[in-house]
Short mmCIF file of C-alpha atoms and ligand atoms in Angstrom, two decimals:
data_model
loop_
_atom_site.label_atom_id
_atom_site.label_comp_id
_atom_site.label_asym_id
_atom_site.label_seq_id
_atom_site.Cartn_x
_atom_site.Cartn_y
_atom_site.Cartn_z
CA UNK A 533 42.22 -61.97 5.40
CA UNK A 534 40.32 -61.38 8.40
CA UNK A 535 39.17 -64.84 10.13
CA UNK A 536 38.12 -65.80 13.76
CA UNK A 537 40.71 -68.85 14.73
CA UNK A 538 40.97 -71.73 17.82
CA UNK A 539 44.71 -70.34 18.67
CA UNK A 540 45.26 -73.36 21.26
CA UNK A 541 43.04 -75.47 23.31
CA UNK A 542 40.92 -74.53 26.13
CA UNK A 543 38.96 -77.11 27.56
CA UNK A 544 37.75 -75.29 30.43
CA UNK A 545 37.42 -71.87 29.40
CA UNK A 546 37.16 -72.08 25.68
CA UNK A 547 37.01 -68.20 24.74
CA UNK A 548 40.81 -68.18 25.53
CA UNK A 549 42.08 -70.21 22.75
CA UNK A 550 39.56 -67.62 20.57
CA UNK A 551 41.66 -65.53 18.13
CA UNK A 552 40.33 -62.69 15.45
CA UNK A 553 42.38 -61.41 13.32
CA UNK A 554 44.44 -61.38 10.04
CA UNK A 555 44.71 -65.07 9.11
CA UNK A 556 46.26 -66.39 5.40
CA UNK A 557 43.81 -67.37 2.86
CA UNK A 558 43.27 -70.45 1.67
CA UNK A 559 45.18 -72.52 -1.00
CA UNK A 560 42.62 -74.51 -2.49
CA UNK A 561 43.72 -77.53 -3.91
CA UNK A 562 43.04 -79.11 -7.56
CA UNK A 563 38.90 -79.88 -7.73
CA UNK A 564 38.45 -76.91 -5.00
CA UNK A 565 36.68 -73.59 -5.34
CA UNK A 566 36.63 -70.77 -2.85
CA UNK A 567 33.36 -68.75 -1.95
CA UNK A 568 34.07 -65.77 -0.66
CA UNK A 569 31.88 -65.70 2.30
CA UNK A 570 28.77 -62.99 2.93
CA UNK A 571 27.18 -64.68 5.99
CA UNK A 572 28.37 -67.44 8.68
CA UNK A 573 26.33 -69.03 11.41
CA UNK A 574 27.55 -70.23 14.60
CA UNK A 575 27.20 -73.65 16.09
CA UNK A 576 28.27 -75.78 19.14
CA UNK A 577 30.79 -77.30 17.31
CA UNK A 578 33.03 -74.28 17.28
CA UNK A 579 32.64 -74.14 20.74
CA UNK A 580 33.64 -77.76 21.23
CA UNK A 581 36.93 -77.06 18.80
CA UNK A 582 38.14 -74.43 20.93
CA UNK A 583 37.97 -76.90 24.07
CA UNK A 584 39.65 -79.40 22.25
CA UNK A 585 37.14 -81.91 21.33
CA UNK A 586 37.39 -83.44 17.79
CA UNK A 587 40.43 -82.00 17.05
CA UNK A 588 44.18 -82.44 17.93
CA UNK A 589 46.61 -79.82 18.57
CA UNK A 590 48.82 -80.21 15.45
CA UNK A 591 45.98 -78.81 13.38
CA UNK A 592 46.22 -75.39 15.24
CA UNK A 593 45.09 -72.80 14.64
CA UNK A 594 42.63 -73.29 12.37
CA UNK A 595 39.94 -71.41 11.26
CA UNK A 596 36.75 -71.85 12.86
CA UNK A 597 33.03 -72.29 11.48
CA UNK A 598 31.30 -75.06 9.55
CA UNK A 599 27.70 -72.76 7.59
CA UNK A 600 28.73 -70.40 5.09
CA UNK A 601 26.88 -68.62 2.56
CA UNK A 602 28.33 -66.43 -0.17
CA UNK A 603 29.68 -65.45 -3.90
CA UNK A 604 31.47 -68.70 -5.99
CA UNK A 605 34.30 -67.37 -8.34
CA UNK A 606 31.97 -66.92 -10.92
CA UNK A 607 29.55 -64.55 -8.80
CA UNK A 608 26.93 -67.01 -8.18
CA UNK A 609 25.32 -66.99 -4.96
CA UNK A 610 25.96 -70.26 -3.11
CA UNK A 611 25.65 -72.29 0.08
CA UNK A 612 28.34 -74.42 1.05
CA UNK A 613 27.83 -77.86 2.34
CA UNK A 614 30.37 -78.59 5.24
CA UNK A 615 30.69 -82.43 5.09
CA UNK A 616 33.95 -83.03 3.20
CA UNK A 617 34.37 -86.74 1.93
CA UNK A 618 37.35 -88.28 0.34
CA UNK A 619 37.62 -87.79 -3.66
CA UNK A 620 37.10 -91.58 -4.41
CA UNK A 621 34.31 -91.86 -1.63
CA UNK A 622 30.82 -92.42 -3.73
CA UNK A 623 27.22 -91.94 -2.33
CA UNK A 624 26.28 -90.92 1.36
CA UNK A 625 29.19 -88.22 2.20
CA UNK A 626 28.26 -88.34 6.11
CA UNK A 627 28.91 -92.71 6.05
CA UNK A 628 32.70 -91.96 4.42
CA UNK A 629 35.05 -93.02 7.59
CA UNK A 630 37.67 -90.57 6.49
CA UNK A 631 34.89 -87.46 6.30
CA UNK A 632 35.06 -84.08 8.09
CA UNK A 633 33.61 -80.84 8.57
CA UNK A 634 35.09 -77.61 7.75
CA UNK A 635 37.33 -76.06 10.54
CA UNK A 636 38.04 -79.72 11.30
CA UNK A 637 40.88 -80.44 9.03
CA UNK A 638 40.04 -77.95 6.26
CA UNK A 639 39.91 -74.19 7.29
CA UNK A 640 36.51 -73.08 8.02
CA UNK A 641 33.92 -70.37 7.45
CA UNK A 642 34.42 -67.70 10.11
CA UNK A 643 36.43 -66.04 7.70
CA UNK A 644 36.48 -63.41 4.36
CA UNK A 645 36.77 -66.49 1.92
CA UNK A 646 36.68 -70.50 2.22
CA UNK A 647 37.81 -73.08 -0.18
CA UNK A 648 35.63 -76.42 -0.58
CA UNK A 649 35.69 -78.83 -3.20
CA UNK A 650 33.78 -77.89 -6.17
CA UNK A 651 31.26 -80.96 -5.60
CA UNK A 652 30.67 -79.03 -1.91
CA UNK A 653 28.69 -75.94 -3.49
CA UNK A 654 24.80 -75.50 -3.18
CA UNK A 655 23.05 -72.86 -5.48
CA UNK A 656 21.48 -70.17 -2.87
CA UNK A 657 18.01 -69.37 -4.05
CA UNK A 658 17.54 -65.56 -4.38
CA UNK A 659 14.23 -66.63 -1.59
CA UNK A 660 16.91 -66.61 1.06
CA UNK A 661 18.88 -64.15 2.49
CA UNK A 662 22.66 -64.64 3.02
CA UNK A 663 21.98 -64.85 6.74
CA UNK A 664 19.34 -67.47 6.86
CA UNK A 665 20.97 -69.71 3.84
CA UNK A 666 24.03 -69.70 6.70
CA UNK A 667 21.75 -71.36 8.97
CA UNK A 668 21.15 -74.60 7.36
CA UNK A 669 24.72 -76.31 6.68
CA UNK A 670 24.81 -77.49 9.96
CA UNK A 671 21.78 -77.28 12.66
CA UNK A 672 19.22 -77.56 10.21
CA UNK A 673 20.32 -80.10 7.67
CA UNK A 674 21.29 -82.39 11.38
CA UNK A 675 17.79 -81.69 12.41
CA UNK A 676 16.41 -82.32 8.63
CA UNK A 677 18.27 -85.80 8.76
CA UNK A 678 17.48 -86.79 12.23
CA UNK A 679 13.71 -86.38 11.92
CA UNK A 680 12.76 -87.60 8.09
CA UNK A 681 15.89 -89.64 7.32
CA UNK A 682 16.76 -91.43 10.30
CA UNK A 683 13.16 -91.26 12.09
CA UNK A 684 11.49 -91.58 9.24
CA UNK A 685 8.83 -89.17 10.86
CA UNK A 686 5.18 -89.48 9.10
CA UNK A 687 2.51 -86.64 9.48
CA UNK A 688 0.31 -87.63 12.71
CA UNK A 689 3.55 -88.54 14.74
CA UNK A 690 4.41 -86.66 17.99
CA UNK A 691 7.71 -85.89 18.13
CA UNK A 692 8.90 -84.80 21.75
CA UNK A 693 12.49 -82.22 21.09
CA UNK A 694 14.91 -82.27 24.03
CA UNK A 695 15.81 -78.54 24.44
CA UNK A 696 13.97 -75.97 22.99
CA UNK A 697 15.95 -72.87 21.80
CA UNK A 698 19.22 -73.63 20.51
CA UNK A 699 20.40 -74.58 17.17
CA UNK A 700 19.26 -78.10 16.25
CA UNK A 701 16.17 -77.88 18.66
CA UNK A 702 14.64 -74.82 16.77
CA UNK A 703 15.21 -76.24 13.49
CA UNK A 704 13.60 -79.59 14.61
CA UNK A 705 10.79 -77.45 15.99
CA UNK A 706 9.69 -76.01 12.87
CA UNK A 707 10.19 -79.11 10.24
CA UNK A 708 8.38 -81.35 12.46
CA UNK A 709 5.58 -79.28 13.06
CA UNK A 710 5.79 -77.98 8.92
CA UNK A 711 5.50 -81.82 8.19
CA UNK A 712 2.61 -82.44 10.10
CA UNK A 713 3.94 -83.55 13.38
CA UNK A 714 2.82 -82.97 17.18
CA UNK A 715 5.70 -81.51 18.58
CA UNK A 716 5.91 -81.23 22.34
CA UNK A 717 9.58 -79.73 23.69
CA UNK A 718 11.25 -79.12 27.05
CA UNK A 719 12.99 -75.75 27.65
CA UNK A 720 15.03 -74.28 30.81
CA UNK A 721 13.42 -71.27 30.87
CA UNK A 722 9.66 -69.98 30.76
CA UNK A 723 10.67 -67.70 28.41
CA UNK A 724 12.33 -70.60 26.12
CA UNK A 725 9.56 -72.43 26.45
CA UNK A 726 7.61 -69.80 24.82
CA UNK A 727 9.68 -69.33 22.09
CA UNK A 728 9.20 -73.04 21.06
CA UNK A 729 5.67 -72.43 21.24
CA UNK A 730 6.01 -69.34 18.68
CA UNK A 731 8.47 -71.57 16.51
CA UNK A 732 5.30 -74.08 16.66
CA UNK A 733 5.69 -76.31 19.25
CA UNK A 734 2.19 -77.39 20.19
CA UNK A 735 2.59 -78.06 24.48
CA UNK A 736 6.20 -76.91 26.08
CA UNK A 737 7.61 -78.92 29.24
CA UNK A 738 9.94 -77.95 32.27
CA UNK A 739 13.51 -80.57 31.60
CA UNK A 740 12.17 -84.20 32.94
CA UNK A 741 8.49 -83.32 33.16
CA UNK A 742 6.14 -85.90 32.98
CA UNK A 743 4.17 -86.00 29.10
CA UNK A 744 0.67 -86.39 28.79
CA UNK A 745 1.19 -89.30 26.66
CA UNK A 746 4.13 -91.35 25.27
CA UNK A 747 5.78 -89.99 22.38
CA UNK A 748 7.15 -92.07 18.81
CA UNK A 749 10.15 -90.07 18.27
CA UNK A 750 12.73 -87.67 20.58
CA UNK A 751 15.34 -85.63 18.97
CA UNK A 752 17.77 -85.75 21.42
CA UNK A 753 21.20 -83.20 21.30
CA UNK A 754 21.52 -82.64 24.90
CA UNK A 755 22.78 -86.02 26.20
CA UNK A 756 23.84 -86.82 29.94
CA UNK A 757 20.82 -84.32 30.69
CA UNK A 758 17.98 -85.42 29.59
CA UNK A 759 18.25 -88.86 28.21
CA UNK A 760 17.04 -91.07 30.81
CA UNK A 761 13.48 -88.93 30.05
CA UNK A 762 13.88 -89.37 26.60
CA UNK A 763 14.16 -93.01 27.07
CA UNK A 764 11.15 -92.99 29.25
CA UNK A 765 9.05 -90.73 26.86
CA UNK A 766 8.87 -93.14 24.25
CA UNK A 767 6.35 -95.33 23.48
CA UNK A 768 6.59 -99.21 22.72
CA UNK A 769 8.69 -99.05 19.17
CA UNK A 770 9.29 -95.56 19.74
CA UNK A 771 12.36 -94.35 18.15
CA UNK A 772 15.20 -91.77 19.66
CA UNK A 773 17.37 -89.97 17.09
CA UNK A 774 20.46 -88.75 18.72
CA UNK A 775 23.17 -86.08 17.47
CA UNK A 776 24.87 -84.48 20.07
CA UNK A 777 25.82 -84.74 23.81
CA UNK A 778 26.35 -81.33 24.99
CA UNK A 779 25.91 -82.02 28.61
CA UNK A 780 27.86 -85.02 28.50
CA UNK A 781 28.38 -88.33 26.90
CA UNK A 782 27.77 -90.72 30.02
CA UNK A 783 24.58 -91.03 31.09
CA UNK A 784 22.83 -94.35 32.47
CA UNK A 785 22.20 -96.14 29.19
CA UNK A 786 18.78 -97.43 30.47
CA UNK A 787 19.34 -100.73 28.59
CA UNK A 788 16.29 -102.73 30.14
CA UNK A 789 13.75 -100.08 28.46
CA UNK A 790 15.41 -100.18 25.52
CA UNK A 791 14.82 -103.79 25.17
CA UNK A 792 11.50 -104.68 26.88
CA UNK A 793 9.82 -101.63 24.71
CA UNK A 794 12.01 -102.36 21.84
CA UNK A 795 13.13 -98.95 21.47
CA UNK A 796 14.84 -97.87 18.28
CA UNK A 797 18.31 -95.81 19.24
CA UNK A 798 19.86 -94.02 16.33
CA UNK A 799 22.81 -91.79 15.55
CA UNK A 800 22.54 -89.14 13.22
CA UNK A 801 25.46 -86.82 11.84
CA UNK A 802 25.07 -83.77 9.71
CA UNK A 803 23.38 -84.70 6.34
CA UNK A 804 24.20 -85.36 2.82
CA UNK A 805 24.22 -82.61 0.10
CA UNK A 806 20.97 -83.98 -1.52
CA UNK A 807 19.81 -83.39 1.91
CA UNK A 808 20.76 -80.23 2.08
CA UNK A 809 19.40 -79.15 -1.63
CA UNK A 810 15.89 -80.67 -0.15
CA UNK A 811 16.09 -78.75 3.00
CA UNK A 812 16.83 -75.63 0.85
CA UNK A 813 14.12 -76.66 -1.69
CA UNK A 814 11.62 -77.03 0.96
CA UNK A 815 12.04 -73.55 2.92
CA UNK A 816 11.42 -72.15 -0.48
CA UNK A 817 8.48 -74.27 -1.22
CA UNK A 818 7.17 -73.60 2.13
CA UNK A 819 8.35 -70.95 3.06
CA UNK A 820 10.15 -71.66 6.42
CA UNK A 821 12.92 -69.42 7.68
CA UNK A 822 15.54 -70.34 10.22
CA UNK A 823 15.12 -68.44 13.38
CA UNK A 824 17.81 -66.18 14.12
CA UNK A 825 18.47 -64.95 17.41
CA UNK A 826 21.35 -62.00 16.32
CA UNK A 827 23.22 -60.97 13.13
CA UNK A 828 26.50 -59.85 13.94
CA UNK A 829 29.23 -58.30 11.98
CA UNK A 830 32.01 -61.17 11.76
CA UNK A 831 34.61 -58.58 13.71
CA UNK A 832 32.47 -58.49 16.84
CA UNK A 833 31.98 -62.67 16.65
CA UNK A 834 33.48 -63.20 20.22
CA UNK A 835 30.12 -61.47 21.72
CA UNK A 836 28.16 -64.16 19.67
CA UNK A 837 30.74 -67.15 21.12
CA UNK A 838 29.93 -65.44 24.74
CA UNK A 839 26.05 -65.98 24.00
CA UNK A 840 25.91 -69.18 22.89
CA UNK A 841 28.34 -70.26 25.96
CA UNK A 842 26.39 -68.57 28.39
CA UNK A 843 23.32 -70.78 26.86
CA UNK A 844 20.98 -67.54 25.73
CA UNK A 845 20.76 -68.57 22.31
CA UNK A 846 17.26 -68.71 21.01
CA UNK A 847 18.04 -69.64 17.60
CA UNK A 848 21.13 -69.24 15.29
CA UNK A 849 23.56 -66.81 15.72
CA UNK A 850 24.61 -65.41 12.15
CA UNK A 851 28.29 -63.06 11.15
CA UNK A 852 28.07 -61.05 8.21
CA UNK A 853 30.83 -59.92 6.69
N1 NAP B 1904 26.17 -84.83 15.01
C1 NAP B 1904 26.04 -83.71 14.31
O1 NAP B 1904 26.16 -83.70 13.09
C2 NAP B 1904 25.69 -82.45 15.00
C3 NAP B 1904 25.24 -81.35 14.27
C4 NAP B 1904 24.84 -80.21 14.95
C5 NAP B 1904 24.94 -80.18 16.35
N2 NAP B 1904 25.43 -81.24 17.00
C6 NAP B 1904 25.54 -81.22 18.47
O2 NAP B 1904 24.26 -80.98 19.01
C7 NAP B 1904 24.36 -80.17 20.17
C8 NAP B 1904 23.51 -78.93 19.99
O3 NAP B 1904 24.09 -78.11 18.99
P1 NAP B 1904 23.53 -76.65 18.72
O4 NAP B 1904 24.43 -76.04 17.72
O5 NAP B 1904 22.08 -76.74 18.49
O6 NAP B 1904 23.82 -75.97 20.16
P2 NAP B 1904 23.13 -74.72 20.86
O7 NAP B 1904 22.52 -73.85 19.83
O8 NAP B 1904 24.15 -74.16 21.77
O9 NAP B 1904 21.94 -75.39 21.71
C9 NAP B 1904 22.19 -76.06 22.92
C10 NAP B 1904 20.94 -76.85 23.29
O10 NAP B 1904 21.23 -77.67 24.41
C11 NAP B 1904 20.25 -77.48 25.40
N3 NAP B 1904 20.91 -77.60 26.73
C12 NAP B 1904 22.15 -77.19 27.04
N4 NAP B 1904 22.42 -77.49 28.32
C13 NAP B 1904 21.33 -78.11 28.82
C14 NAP B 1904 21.00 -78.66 30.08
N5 NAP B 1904 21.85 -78.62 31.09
N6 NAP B 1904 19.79 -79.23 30.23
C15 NAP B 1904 18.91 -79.25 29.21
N7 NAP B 1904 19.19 -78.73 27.98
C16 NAP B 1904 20.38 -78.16 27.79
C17 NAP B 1904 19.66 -76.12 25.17
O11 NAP B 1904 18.35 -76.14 25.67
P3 NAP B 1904 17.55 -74.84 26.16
O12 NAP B 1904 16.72 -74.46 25.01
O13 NAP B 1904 16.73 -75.27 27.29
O14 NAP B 1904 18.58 -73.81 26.50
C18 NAP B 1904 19.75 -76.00 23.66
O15 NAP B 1904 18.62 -76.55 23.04
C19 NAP B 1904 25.85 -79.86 20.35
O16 NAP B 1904 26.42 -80.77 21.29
C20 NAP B 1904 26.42 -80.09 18.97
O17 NAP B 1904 27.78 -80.43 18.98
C21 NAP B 1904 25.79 -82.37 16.36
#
């Protein structure tokens, strides 16, 4: 079948180890189904596999991709929910220590078919389009988690989102402000910033700009970056939910705030499926569509790769096949 691969590991020029091409399907094992696949969505993580992060050499290649949305075996149309868990693991998927995501240790979803376990499937509502069920999997169902699970984000809250076009950021822009939030956002570009502002971000920020007021939560994916201003943005209690660390992973822990204002600082990873059949359940009810920056055929995928790496993503980034 036709699939886009890591081949190797690149760390510092990751469209190298990128590979598309003829790939062998998947065996899926006892308890596993295979979808065959209509629309995928691109994140960071793909990205990150390809330089090596989160994944070791032995399991190369490997198909890439963690949001797919397509036709079960029996022709129903179905999203696929990426977290895989262990067969005896019971309750919260994302808390099971022996968890991954598709294209992790399982073949992914940047390909003509993918095998999950049975337990893994989501009915697509005939609302959605292939493309924008493809979005949620991954950058929405994080950003659904982060703000109403881990947050715990009320109506009336002003939520402040570090970063305001890619994946996670654009997704957090439009729940909060669906569920009654004040959401402010900072954006590297004037033309980012107005984006957020269309998605429904009520005031846009230059990175590190001062806020007209302290904030009670931050959804925070950029890291190194920004997070000494997302520490400094919150108010007393104030609570940052953090998911990702694309700019990097060491930045000055600002331990003194985090004390004296008795800041909340919480990790949040993916979702569960329940999570994921309320996120789906609520873009019906309300209807709320992912933003998607480009559909691409799945055979021209590197352009979308070259996009997102070159940080002009406003959005998600879809493949049809
Ligand atoms: N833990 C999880 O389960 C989970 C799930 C999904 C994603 N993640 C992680 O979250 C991160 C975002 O993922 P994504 O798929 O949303 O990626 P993406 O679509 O590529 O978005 C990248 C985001 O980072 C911001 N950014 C990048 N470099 C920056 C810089 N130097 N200064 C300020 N902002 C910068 C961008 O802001 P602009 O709008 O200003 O360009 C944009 O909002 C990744 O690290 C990913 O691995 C984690």
């Amino acid at each position: 079948m036709f699939a886009v691969t890591a081949a190797r590991v690149s760390p510092d020029a990751p469209l190298a180890a990128l590979h598309l091409g003829d790939h062998p399907e998947p065996s899926p094992p006892d308890g596993w189904t295979t979808v065959a696949v209509r629309a995928a969505s691109l994140n960071h993580h793909d990205l990150w596999t390809l330089r090596g992060v989160g994944i070791s050499a032995d399991r190369l290649p490997i198909v890439l991709g963690c949001d797919a949305a397509g036709l079960d075996e029996d022709g129903n149309e179905v999203v696929v929910h990426s977290v895989i868990s262990d067969d005896s693991w019971r309750g919260d998927e994302t808390l099971d220590p022996r968890r991954s995501l598709l294209s992790e240790r399982h073949p992914g979803t940047l390909a003509e078919k993918v095998s999950v376990p049975r337990r893994n499937i989501v009915r697509k509502p005939p609302e959605l389009s292939f493309e924008e069920a493809a979005c949620l999997p991954t950058a929405w169902l994080t950003a659904y988690r982060m703000l109403f699970t881990r947050a715990r984000m009320v109506p009336g809250m002003t939520v402040l989102v570090q970063g305001a076009a890619g994946g996670v950021a654009t997704a957090a822009i439009v729940l909060a402000s669906a569920a009654g939030a004040r959401v402010w956002v900072t954006g590297r570009s004037e033309d980012k910033r107005e984006q957020a502002l269309k998605l429904g971000a009520d005031q846009a920020f230059e990175p590190g700009a001062r806020l007209p007021e302290r904030v009670d939560v931050v959804m925070e994916t950029v890291g190194q970056a920004t997070w000494s201003h997302s520490i400094k943005s919150l108010k007393p209690g104030g609570t940052l939910v953090v998911s990702g660390a694309t700019t990097g992973d060491a930045p000055a822990a600002e331990l003194t705030r985090v004390f004296f204002l008795q800041l909340s600082v919480i990790g949040s990873t993916m979702g569960t499926r329940e999570e994921l059949e309320r996120l789906v359940r609520l873009c019906v009810e309300k209807d709320i569509r992912p933003q998607i920056d480009r559909t691409l055929a799945l055979a021209d995928a590197r352009q979308g790769f070259e996009t997102m790496l070159n940080g002009e993503v406003v959005g998600k980034i879809v493949f049809t096949i």
